Amino acid sequence: SFFTDQVSKPWLDKGKKIVVIVSDALRYDVAEELARRIREEDRFSAELAAMLGALPSYTQLGMAALLPHKTLALAEGSKGLVEVDGGPSDGTKNRARILQAVGGTAVQVSDFTRLRPGEARELVKAHRVLYLYHNQIDATGDKQTTEPDTFRACEDAIKDLVRLVKKLANANVNNILITADHGFLYQDSHLEEQDYLSVKPHGDALLQMNHRFVLGRSLKRDAAFITFSPHQLGMSGDIEAQVPASIHRIRTTG
């Protein structure tokens, strides 16, 4: 309900423009620090509110859930790709196509920041809603070789977003909404044997599996897992999801 409740009703339905910045893995405590930094700037105010993310908690689903849609569904054999109203939602071009229906578009922050001031103003002027996609924290923390740099990435993300807010203000943007597709968990220690589940997921079809969740059909119920039906996840189709019942990880190769 993000688009309806946070974008359409408070802004678009009242004839006001809005820019939505989606920062990958910008979890709540990082956003709290970001809000404080924004309030320290002249002529800016910022309010913070918590939001429940989509389950399972991963980028493709989280990003799709933030877009305007009637239905969400996991695509067949797609390794977790999500369809919005029957069409693909991965990548900036597909997201821009989905937003066109509401007078909007999607742009990567890296592309927006390269725009001249006049170009940025024209882009804002031409659309009712603009989604800007930022990827600093997840790009660093979700890779094994760079995950120790997660805290530096959080600081860099905050600085990036403050600069972006200023650039948007200079492009005559008054209303900015900053959100995330999901958060993250951080554990600064080696995983021990007891940190892994002793059982493996089973089902008629396992479509995707990583350390944190499984997607599949007719997944076998087990006390080690919490199982979610498509209806519980707010999804169409028959693909279920399982997550470990505690903070245990699912053992996978690599």
PDB file of C-alpha atoms in Angstrom:
ATOM      1  CA  SER A   1       0.000   0.000   0.000  1.00  0.00           C
ATOM      2  CA  PHE A   2       3.054   2.304  -0.097  1.00  0.00           C
ATOM      3  CA  PHE A   3       2.185   4.120  -3.316  1.00  0.00           C
ATOM      4  CA  THR A   4      -1.469   4.617  -2.384  1.00  0.00           C
ATOM      5  CA  ASP A   5      -0.915   5.648   1.232  1.00  0.00           C
ATOM      6  CA  GLN A   6       2.380   7.545   1.052  1.00  0.00           C
ATOM      7  CA  VAL A   7       2.518   8.940  -2.486  1.00  0.00           C
ATOM      8  CA  SER A   8      -0.923   9.196  -4.063  1.00  0.00           C
ATOM      9  CA  LYS A   9      -3.278  10.208  -1.242  1.00  0.00           C
ATOM     10  CA  PRO A  10      -1.061  12.811   0.505  1.00  0.00           C
ATOM     11  CA  TRP A  11       0.468  14.332  -2.649  1.00  0.00           C
ATOM     12  CA  LEU A  12      -0.685  13.393  -6.157  1.00  0.00           C
ATOM     13  CA  ASP A  13      -4.404  13.346  -5.334  1.00  0.00           C
ATOM     14  CA  LYS A  14      -4.028  16.895  -3.997  1.00  0.00           C
ATOM     15  CA  GLY A  15      -2.274  18.138  -7.125  1.00  0.00           C
ATOM     16  CA  LYS A  16       1.173  18.231  -5.509  1.00  0.00           C
ATOM     17  CA  LYS A  17       4.361  16.842  -7.029  1.00  0.00           C
ATOM     18  CA  ILE A  18       6.570  14.424  -5.099  1.00  0.00           C
ATOM     19  CA  VAL A  19      10.020  12.913  -5.511  1.00  0.00           C
ATOM     20  CA  VAL A  20      10.548   9.440  -4.028  1.00  0.00           C
ATOM     21  CA  ILE A  21      14.116   8.398  -3.277  1.00  0.00           C
ATOM     22  CA  VAL A  22      14.511   4.645  -2.814  1.00  0.00           C
ATOM     23  CA  SER A  23      17.815   3.861  -1.106  1.00  0.00           C
ATOM     24  CA  ASP A  24      18.622   0.145  -1.152  1.00  0.00           C
ATOM     25  CA  ALA A  25      18.909  -1.273   2.407  1.00  0.00           C
ATOM     26  CA  LEU A  26      18.537   2.114   4.133  1.00  0.00           C
ATOM     27  CA  ARG A  27      17.355   0.724   7.420  1.00  0.00           C
ATOM     28  CA  TYR A  28      15.567   2.721  10.138  1.00  0.00           C
ATOM     29  CA  ASP A  29      18.513   3.727  12.341  1.00  0.00           C
ATOM     30  CA  VAL A  30      20.496   4.981   9.324  1.00  0.00           C
ATOM     31  CA  ALA A  31      17.427   6.949   8.240  1.00  0.00           C
ATOM     32  CA  GLU A  32      17.219   8.481  11.731  1.00  0.00           C
ATOM     33  CA  GLU A  33      20.751   9.812  11.343  1.00  0.00           C
ATOM     34  CA  LEU A  34      19.916  11.036   7.822  1.00  0.00           C
ATOM     35  CA  ALA A  35      16.863  12.928   9.093  1.00  0.00           C
ATOM     36  CA  ARG A  36      18.995  14.630  11.751  1.00  0.00           C
ATOM     37  CA  ARG A  37      21.557  15.705   9.140  1.00  0.00           C
ATOM     38  CA  ILE A  38      18.832  17.086   6.868  1.00  0.00           C
ATOM     39  CA  ARG A  39      17.338  19.117   9.731  1.00  0.00           C
ATOM     40  CA  GLU A  40      20.762  20.663  10.339  1.00  0.00           C
ATOM     41  CA  GLU A  41      20.648  22.215   6.860  1.00  0.00           C
ATOM     42  CA  ASP A  42      19.136  25.666   6.330  1.00  0.00           C
ATOM     43  CA  ARG A  43      15.523  25.770   5.064  1.00  0.00           C
ATOM     44  CA  PHE A  44      14.948  22.014   5.454  1.00  0.00           C
ATOM     45  CA  SER A  45      12.760  20.015   7.786  1.00  0.00           C
ATOM     46  CA  ALA A  46      12.450  16.232   8.056  1.00  0.00           C
ATOM     47  CA  GLU A  47      10.118  13.800   9.783  1.00  0.00           C
ATOM     48  CA  LEU A  48      10.764  10.094  10.331  1.00  0.00           C
ATOM     49  CA  ALA A  49       8.251   7.244  10.467  1.00  0.00           C
ATOM     50  CA  ALA A  50       8.690   3.474  10.491  1.00  0.00           C
ATOM     51  CA  MET A  51       7.339   1.302   7.678  1.00  0.00           C
ATOM     52  CA  LEU A  52       6.869  -2.448   7.405  1.00  0.00           C
ATOM     53  CA  GLY A  53       8.722  -3.964   4.478  1.00  0.00           C
ATOM     54  CA  ALA A  54       7.611  -6.743   2.179  1.00  0.00           C
ATOM     55  CA  LEU A  55       8.400 -10.378   2.954  1.00  0.00           C
ATOM     56  CA  PRO A  56      10.620 -12.099   2.026  1.00  0.00           C
ATOM     57  CA  SER A  57      12.997  -9.202   2.540  1.00  0.00           C
ATOM     58  CA  TYR A  58      14.956  -8.849  -0.706  1.00  0.00           C
ATOM     59  CA  THR A  59      15.506  -6.205  -3.350  1.00  0.00           C
ATOM     60  CA  GLN A  60      13.343  -7.339  -6.269  1.00  0.00           C
ATOM     61  CA  LEU A  61      10.204  -7.758  -4.154  1.00  0.00           C
ATOM     62  CA  GLY A  62      10.826  -4.683  -2.033  1.00  0.00           C
ATOM     63  CA  MET A  63      11.349  -2.480  -5.080  1.00  0.00           C
ATOM     64  CA  ALA A  64       8.235  -3.841  -6.822  1.00  0.00           C
ATOM     65  CA  ALA A  65       6.071  -3.293  -3.727  1.00  0.00           C
ATOM     66  CA  LEU A  66       6.924   0.428  -3.716  1.00  0.00           C
ATOM     67  CA  LEU A  67       5.564   0.937  -7.242  1.00  0.00           C
ATOM     68  CA  PRO A  68       1.914   1.635  -8.151  1.00  0.00           C
ATOM     69  CA  HIS A  69       0.233  -1.719  -8.711  1.00  0.00           C
ATOM     70  CA  LYS A  70      -2.904  -3.795  -8.437  1.00  0.00           C
ATOM     71  CA  THR A  71      -1.128  -7.173  -8.261  1.00  0.00           C
ATOM     72  CA  LEU A  72       2.331  -8.505  -7.472  1.00  0.00           C
ATOM     73  CA  ALA A  73       3.446 -11.982  -8.512  1.00  0.00           C
ATOM     74  CA  LEU A  74       6.692 -13.905  -8.548  1.00  0.00           C
ATOM     75  CA  ALA A  75       7.698 -14.538 -12.152  1.00  0.00           C
ATOM     76  CA  GLU A  76       8.025 -18.123 -13.335  1.00  0.00           C
ATOM     77  CA  GLY A  77      11.560 -19.506 -13.122  1.00  0.00           C
ATOM     78  CA  SER A  78      12.973 -16.046 -12.588  1.00  0.00           C
ATOM     79  CA  LYS A  79      15.105 -16.380  -9.475  1.00  0.00           C
ATOM     80  CA  GLY A  80      12.919 -14.027  -7.465  1.00  0.00           C
ATOM     81  CA  LEU A  81      11.979 -11.495 -10.151  1.00  0.00           C
ATOM     82  CA  VAL A  82       8.593  -9.899  -9.492  1.00  0.00           C
ATOM     83  CA  GLU A  83       5.846  -8.987 -11.951  1.00  0.00           C
ATOM     84  CA  VAL A  84       3.786  -5.845 -11.398  1.00  0.00           C
ATOM     85  CA  ASP A  85       0.308  -6.165 -12.933  1.00  0.00           C
ATOM     86  CA  GLY A  86       1.602  -8.963 -15.133  1.00  0.00           C
ATOM     87  CA  GLY A  87       4.689  -7.164 -16.435  1.00  0.00           C
ATOM     88  CA  PRO A  88       8.381  -7.118 -15.406  1.00  0.00           C
ATOM     89  CA  SER A  89       9.474  -4.679 -12.697  1.00  0.00           C
ATOM     90  CA  ASP A  90      13.237  -5.197 -12.586  1.00  0.00           C
ATOM     91  CA  GLY A  91      15.512  -2.453 -13.848  1.00  0.00           C
ATOM     92  CA  THR A  92      15.050   1.285 -14.218  1.00  0.00           C
ATOM     93  CA  LYS A  93      13.409   1.098 -17.670  1.00  0.00           C
ATOM     94  CA  ASN A  94      10.652  -1.242 -16.488  1.00  0.00           C
ATOM     95  CA  ARG A  95      10.025   0.857 -13.399  1.00  0.00           C
ATOM     96  CA  ALA A  96       9.856   4.013 -15.519  1.00  0.00           C
ATOM     97  CA  ARG A  97       7.285   2.303 -17.756  1.00  0.00           C
ATOM     98  CA  ILE A  98       5.134   1.388 -14.732  1.00  0.00           C
ATOM     99  CA  LEU A  99       5.318   4.951 -13.382  1.00  0.00           C
ATOM    100  CA  GLN A 100       4.319   6.479 -16.733  1.00  0.00           C
ATOM    101  CA  ALA A 101       0.725   5.471 -16.000  1.00  0.00           C
ATOM    102  CA  VAL A 102       0.663   7.926 -13.073  1.00  0.00           C
ATOM    103  CA  GLY A 103       2.588  10.697 -14.816  1.00  0.00           C
ATOM    104  CA  GLY A 104       5.959   9.665 -13.448  1.00  0.00           C
ATOM    105  CA  THR A 105       9.288   8.162 -14.355  1.00  0.00           C
ATOM    106  CA  ALA A 106      12.303   6.466 -12.762  1.00  0.00           C
ATOM    107  CA  VAL A 107      15.957   7.527 -12.843  1.00  0.00           C
ATOM    108  CA  GLN A 108      19.131   6.264 -11.198  1.00  0.00           C
ATOM    109  CA  VAL A 109      20.589   8.757  -8.702  1.00  0.00           C
ATOM    110  CA  SER A 110      23.957   8.467 -10.435  1.00  0.00           C
ATOM    111  CA  ASP A 111      22.339   9.700 -13.671  1.00  0.00           C
ATOM    112  CA  PHE A 112      20.329  12.445 -11.966  1.00  0.00           C
ATOM    113  CA  THR A 113      23.358  13.894 -10.190  1.00  0.00           C
ATOM    114  CA  ARG A 114      25.121  14.312 -13.544  1.00  0.00           C
ATOM    115  CA  LEU A 115      22.326  16.527 -14.881  1.00  0.00           C
ATOM    116  CA  ARG A 116      22.941  20.251 -15.232  1.00  0.00           C
ATOM    117  CA  PRO A 117      20.688  22.425 -13.031  1.00  0.00           C
ATOM    118  CA  GLY A 118      18.459  23.340 -15.983  1.00  0.00           C
ATOM    119  CA  GLU A 119      18.152  19.692 -17.058  1.00  0.00           C
ATOM    120  CA  ALA A 120      17.190  18.636 -13.532  1.00  0.00           C
ATOM    121  CA  ARG A 121      14.496  21.328 -13.379  1.00  0.00           C
ATOM    122  CA  GLU A 122      13.084  20.240 -16.744  1.00  0.00           C
ATOM    123  CA  LEU A 123      12.948  16.590 -15.640  1.00  0.00           C
ATOM    124  CA  VAL A 124      11.098  17.539 -12.462  1.00  0.00           C
ATOM    125  CA  LYS A 125       8.756  19.894 -14.342  1.00  0.00           C
ATOM    126  CA  ALA A 126       7.781  17.184 -16.837  1.00  0.00           C
ATOM    127  CA  HIS A 127       6.579  14.641 -14.240  1.00  0.00           C
ATOM    128  CA  ARG A 128       4.117  14.470 -11.363  1.00  0.00           C
ATOM    129  CA  VAL A 129       6.213  11.909  -9.506  1.00  0.00           C
ATOM    130  CA  LEU A 130       9.870  11.022  -9.877  1.00  0.00           C
ATOM    131  CA  TYR A 131      11.435   7.870  -8.419  1.00  0.00           C
ATOM    132  CA  LEU A 132      15.198   8.094  -7.862  1.00  0.00           C
ATOM    133  CA  TYR A 133      17.082   4.867  -7.141  1.00  0.00           C
ATOM    134  CA  HIS A 134      20.141   4.956  -4.865  1.00  0.00           C
ATOM    135  CA  ASN A 135      22.349   1.959  -4.105  1.00  0.00           C
ATOM    136  CA  GLN A 136      25.233   2.503  -1.703  1.00  0.00           C
ATOM    137  CA  ILE A 137      24.600   0.320   1.360  1.00  0.00           C
ATOM    138  CA  ASP A 138      23.327  -2.844  -0.338  1.00  0.00           C
ATOM    139  CA  ALA A 139      25.951  -2.675  -3.090  1.00  0.00           C
ATOM    140  CA  THR A 140      28.614  -2.831  -0.363  1.00  0.00           C
ATOM    141  CA  GLY A 141      27.140  -4.898   2.463  1.00  0.00           C
ATOM    142  CA  ASP A 142      25.626  -7.658   0.338  1.00  0.00           C
ATOM    143  CA  LYS A 143      28.976  -8.768  -1.121  1.00  0.00           C
ATOM    144  CA  GLN A 144      31.233 -11.044   0.904  1.00  0.00           C
ATOM    145  CA  THR A 145      34.422  -9.200  -0.056  1.00  0.00           C
ATOM    146  CA  THR A 146      33.105  -5.765   0.970  1.00  0.00           C
ATOM    147  CA  GLU A 147      30.654  -6.525   3.791  1.00  0.00           C
ATOM    148  CA  PRO A 148      33.130  -5.278   6.485  1.00  0.00           C
ATOM    149  CA  ASP A 149      32.730  -1.838   4.861  1.00  0.00           C
ATOM    150  CA  THR A 150      28.992  -1.709   5.642  1.00  0.00           C
ATOM    151  CA  PHE A 151      29.284   1.052   8.253  1.00  0.00           C
ATOM    152  CA  ARG A 152      31.384   3.218   5.938  1.00  0.00           C
ATOM    153  CA  ALA A 153      28.778   2.621   3.229  1.00  0.00           C
ATOM    154  CA  CYS A 154      26.032   3.830   5.594  1.00  0.00           C
ATOM    155  CA  GLU A 155      27.939   7.054   6.224  1.00  0.00           C
ATOM    156  CA  ASP A 156      28.564   7.520   2.492  1.00  0.00           C
ATOM    157  CA  ALA A 157      24.864   6.918   1.799  1.00  0.00           C
ATOM    158  CA  ILE A 158      23.851   9.622   4.284  1.00  0.00           C
ATOM    159  CA  LYS A 159      26.229  12.129   2.657  1.00  0.00           C
ATOM    160  CA  ASP A 160      24.999  11.149  -0.831  1.00  0.00           C
ATOM    161  CA  LEU A 161      21.366  11.637   0.146  1.00  0.00           C
ATOM    162  CA  VAL A 162      21.929  15.020   1.797  1.00  0.00           C
ATOM    163  CA  ARG A 163      23.626  16.239  -1.407  1.00  0.00           C
ATOM    164  CA  LEU A 164      20.760  14.801  -3.452  1.00  0.00           C
ATOM    165  CA  VAL A 165      18.124  16.561  -1.336  1.00  0.00           C
ATOM    166  CA  LYS A 166      19.947  19.859  -1.906  1.00  0.00           C
ATOM    167  CA  LYS A 167      20.133  19.290  -5.666  1.00  0.00           C
ATOM    168  CA  LEU A 168      16.412  18.518  -5.748  1.00  0.00           C
ATOM    169  CA  ALA A 169      15.644  21.677  -3.804  1.00  0.00           C
ATOM    170  CA  ASN A 170      17.623  23.657  -6.366  1.00  0.00           C
ATOM    171  CA  ALA A 171      15.457  21.998  -9.049  1.00  0.00           C
ATOM    172  CA  ASN A 172      12.348  23.498  -7.366  1.00  0.00           C
ATOM    173  CA  VAL A 173      11.331  20.314  -5.515  1.00  0.00           C
ATOM    174  CA  ASN A 174       9.520  20.974  -2.242  1.00  0.00           C
ATOM    175  CA  ASN A 175       8.338  17.473  -1.291  1.00  0.00           C
ATOM    176  CA  ILE A 176      10.764  14.563  -0.983  1.00  0.00           C
ATOM    177  CA  LEU A 177      10.038  11.113   0.390  1.00  0.00           C
ATOM    178  CA  ILE A 178      13.029   8.880   1.220  1.00  0.00           C
ATOM    179  CA  THR A 179      12.394   5.180   1.758  1.00  0.00           C
ATOM    180  CA  ALA A 180      13.939   1.733   1.310  1.00  0.00           C
ATOM    181  CA  ASP A 181      13.141  -1.612  -0.273  1.00  0.00           C
ATOM    182  CA  HIS A 182      14.403  -3.485   2.814  1.00  0.00           C
ATOM    183  CA  GLY A 183      16.768  -3.116   5.743  1.00  0.00           C
ATOM    184  CA  PHE A 184      19.667  -5.347   6.747  1.00  0.00           C
ATOM    185  CA  LEU A 185      21.034  -7.442   9.568  1.00  0.00           C
ATOM    186  CA  TYR A 186      24.720  -7.179  10.456  1.00  0.00           C
ATOM    187  CA  GLN A 187      26.740  -9.733  12.390  1.00  0.00           C
ATOM    188  CA  ASP A 188      30.393  -8.938  12.971  1.00  0.00           C
ATOM    189  CA  SER A 189      31.489 -12.486  13.754  1.00  0.00           C
ATOM    190  CA  HIS A 190      32.065 -15.768  11.976  1.00  0.00           C
ATOM    191  CA  LEU A 191      29.050 -18.047  11.627  1.00  0.00           C
ATOM    192  CA  GLU A 192      29.352 -21.149  13.784  1.00  0.00           C
ATOM    193  CA  GLU A 193      27.822 -24.555  13.122  1.00  0.00           C
ATOM    194  CA  GLN A 194      24.949 -23.882  15.515  1.00  0.00           C
ATOM    195  CA  ASP A 195      24.032 -20.755  13.531  1.00  0.00           C
ATOM    196  CA  TYR A 196      22.829 -22.945  10.652  1.00  0.00           C
ATOM    197  CA  LEU A 197      19.602 -24.923  10.432  1.00  0.00           C
ATOM    198  CA  SER A 198      20.087 -28.663  10.715  1.00  0.00           C
ATOM    199  CA  VAL A 199      17.223 -29.288   8.253  1.00  0.00           C
ATOM    200  CA  LYS A 200      16.978 -28.386   4.593  1.00  0.00           C
ATOM    201  CA  PRO A 201      13.945 -26.905   2.808  1.00  0.00           C
ATOM    202  CA  HIS A 202      11.830 -29.331   0.774  1.00  0.00           C
ATOM    203  CA  GLY A 203       8.909 -28.895  -1.590  1.00  0.00           C
ATOM    204  CA  ASP A 204       7.452 -29.793  -4.955  1.00  0.00           C
ATOM    205  CA  ALA A 205       9.656 -27.110  -6.510  1.00  0.00           C
ATOM    206  CA  LEU A 206      12.402 -24.979  -4.940  1.00  0.00           C
ATOM    207  CA  LEU A 207      12.695 -21.883  -7.143  1.00  0.00           C
ATOM    208  CA  GLN A 208      15.130 -19.821  -5.102  1.00  0.00           C
ATOM    209  CA  MET A 209      17.083 -20.454  -1.915  1.00  0.00           C
ATOM    210  CA  ASN A 210      19.654 -18.422  -0.039  1.00  0.00           C
ATOM    211  CA  HIS A 211      20.798 -18.144   3.581  1.00  0.00           C
ATOM    212  CA  ARG A 212      17.649 -16.279   4.662  1.00  0.00           C
ATOM    213  CA  PHE A 213      14.636 -17.503   2.687  1.00  0.00           C
ATOM    214  CA  VAL A 214      13.211 -20.013   0.231  1.00  0.00           C
ATOM    215  CA  LEU A 215      10.723 -19.525  -2.603  1.00  0.00           C
ATOM    216  CA  GLY A 216       8.886 -22.551  -3.995  1.00  0.00           C
ATOM    217  CA  ARG A 217       5.688 -24.511  -4.441  1.00  0.00           C
ATOM    218  CA  SER A 218       4.048 -26.758  -1.832  1.00  0.00           C
ATOM    219  CA  LEU A 219       6.905 -26.210   0.614  1.00  0.00           C
ATOM    220  CA  LYS A 220       7.122 -28.859   3.317  1.00  0.00           C
ATOM    221  CA  ARG A 221       6.015 -27.586   6.719  1.00  0.00           C
ATOM    222  CA  ASP A 222       8.615 -27.899   9.468  1.00  0.00           C
ATOM    223  CA  ALA A 223       9.036 -26.353  12.919  1.00  0.00           C
ATOM    224  CA  ALA A 224      12.370 -24.926  11.770  1.00  0.00           C
ATOM    225  CA  PHE A 225      10.604 -22.649   9.262  1.00  0.00           C
ATOM    226  CA  ILE A 226       7.832 -20.088   9.151  1.00  0.00           C
ATOM    227  CA  THR A 227       5.850 -20.623   5.956  1.00  0.00           C
ATOM    228  CA  PHE A 228       3.938 -17.836   4.194  1.00  0.00           C
ATOM    229  CA  SER A 229       1.226 -18.423   1.605  1.00  0.00           C
ATOM    230  CA  PRO A 230       0.988 -16.102  -1.420  1.00  0.00           C
ATOM    231  CA  HIS A 231      -2.135 -14.547   0.137  1.00  0.00           C
ATOM    232  CA  GLN A 232      -0.277 -13.763   3.373  1.00  0.00           C
ATOM    233  CA  LEU A 233       2.481 -12.104   1.341  1.00  0.00           C
ATOM    234  CA  GLY A 234      -0.004 -10.050  -0.682  1.00  0.00           C
ATOM    235  CA  MET A 235       1.026 -11.869  -3.849  1.00  0.00           C
ATOM    236  CA  SER A 236      -0.822 -13.505  -6.728  1.00  0.00           C
ATOM    237  CA  GLY A 237       0.010 -17.028  -7.901  1.00  0.00           C
ATOM    238  CA  ASP A 238       0.937 -20.167  -5.971  1.00  0.00           C
ATOM    239  CA  ILE A 239       4.567 -19.550  -4.938  1.00  0.00           C
ATOM    240  CA  GLU A 240       5.141 -19.776  -1.185  1.00  0.00           C
ATOM    241  CA  ALA A 241       7.983 -18.457   0.967  1.00  0.00           C
ATOM    242  CA  GLN A 242       9.778 -19.838   4.012  1.00  0.00           C
ATOM    243  CA  VAL A 243      12.128 -18.140   6.445  1.00  0.00           C
ATOM    244  CA  PRO A 244      14.000 -19.702   9.372  1.00  0.00           C
ATOM    245  CA  ALA A 245      11.925 -19.588  12.559  1.00  0.00           C
ATOM    246  CA  SER A 246      14.749 -17.851  14.435  1.00  0.00           C
ATOM    247  CA  ILE A 247      17.946 -16.052  13.405  1.00  0.00           C
ATOM    248  CA  HIS A 248      19.410 -19.256  12.005  1.00  0.00           C
ATOM    249  CA  ARG A 249      20.687 -19.378   8.434  1.00  0.00           C
ATOM    250  CA  ILE A 250      19.874 -21.897   5.756  1.00  0.00           C
ATOM    251  CA  ARG A 251      22.998 -23.750   4.703  1.00  0.00           C
ATOM    252  CA  THR A 252      23.788 -23.145   1.047  1.00  0.00           C
ATOM    253  CA  THR A 253      26.873 -23.630  -1.099  1.00  0.00           C
ATOM    254  CA  GLY A 254      29.430 -20.845  -0.910  1.00  0.00           C
TER     255      GLY A 254
END
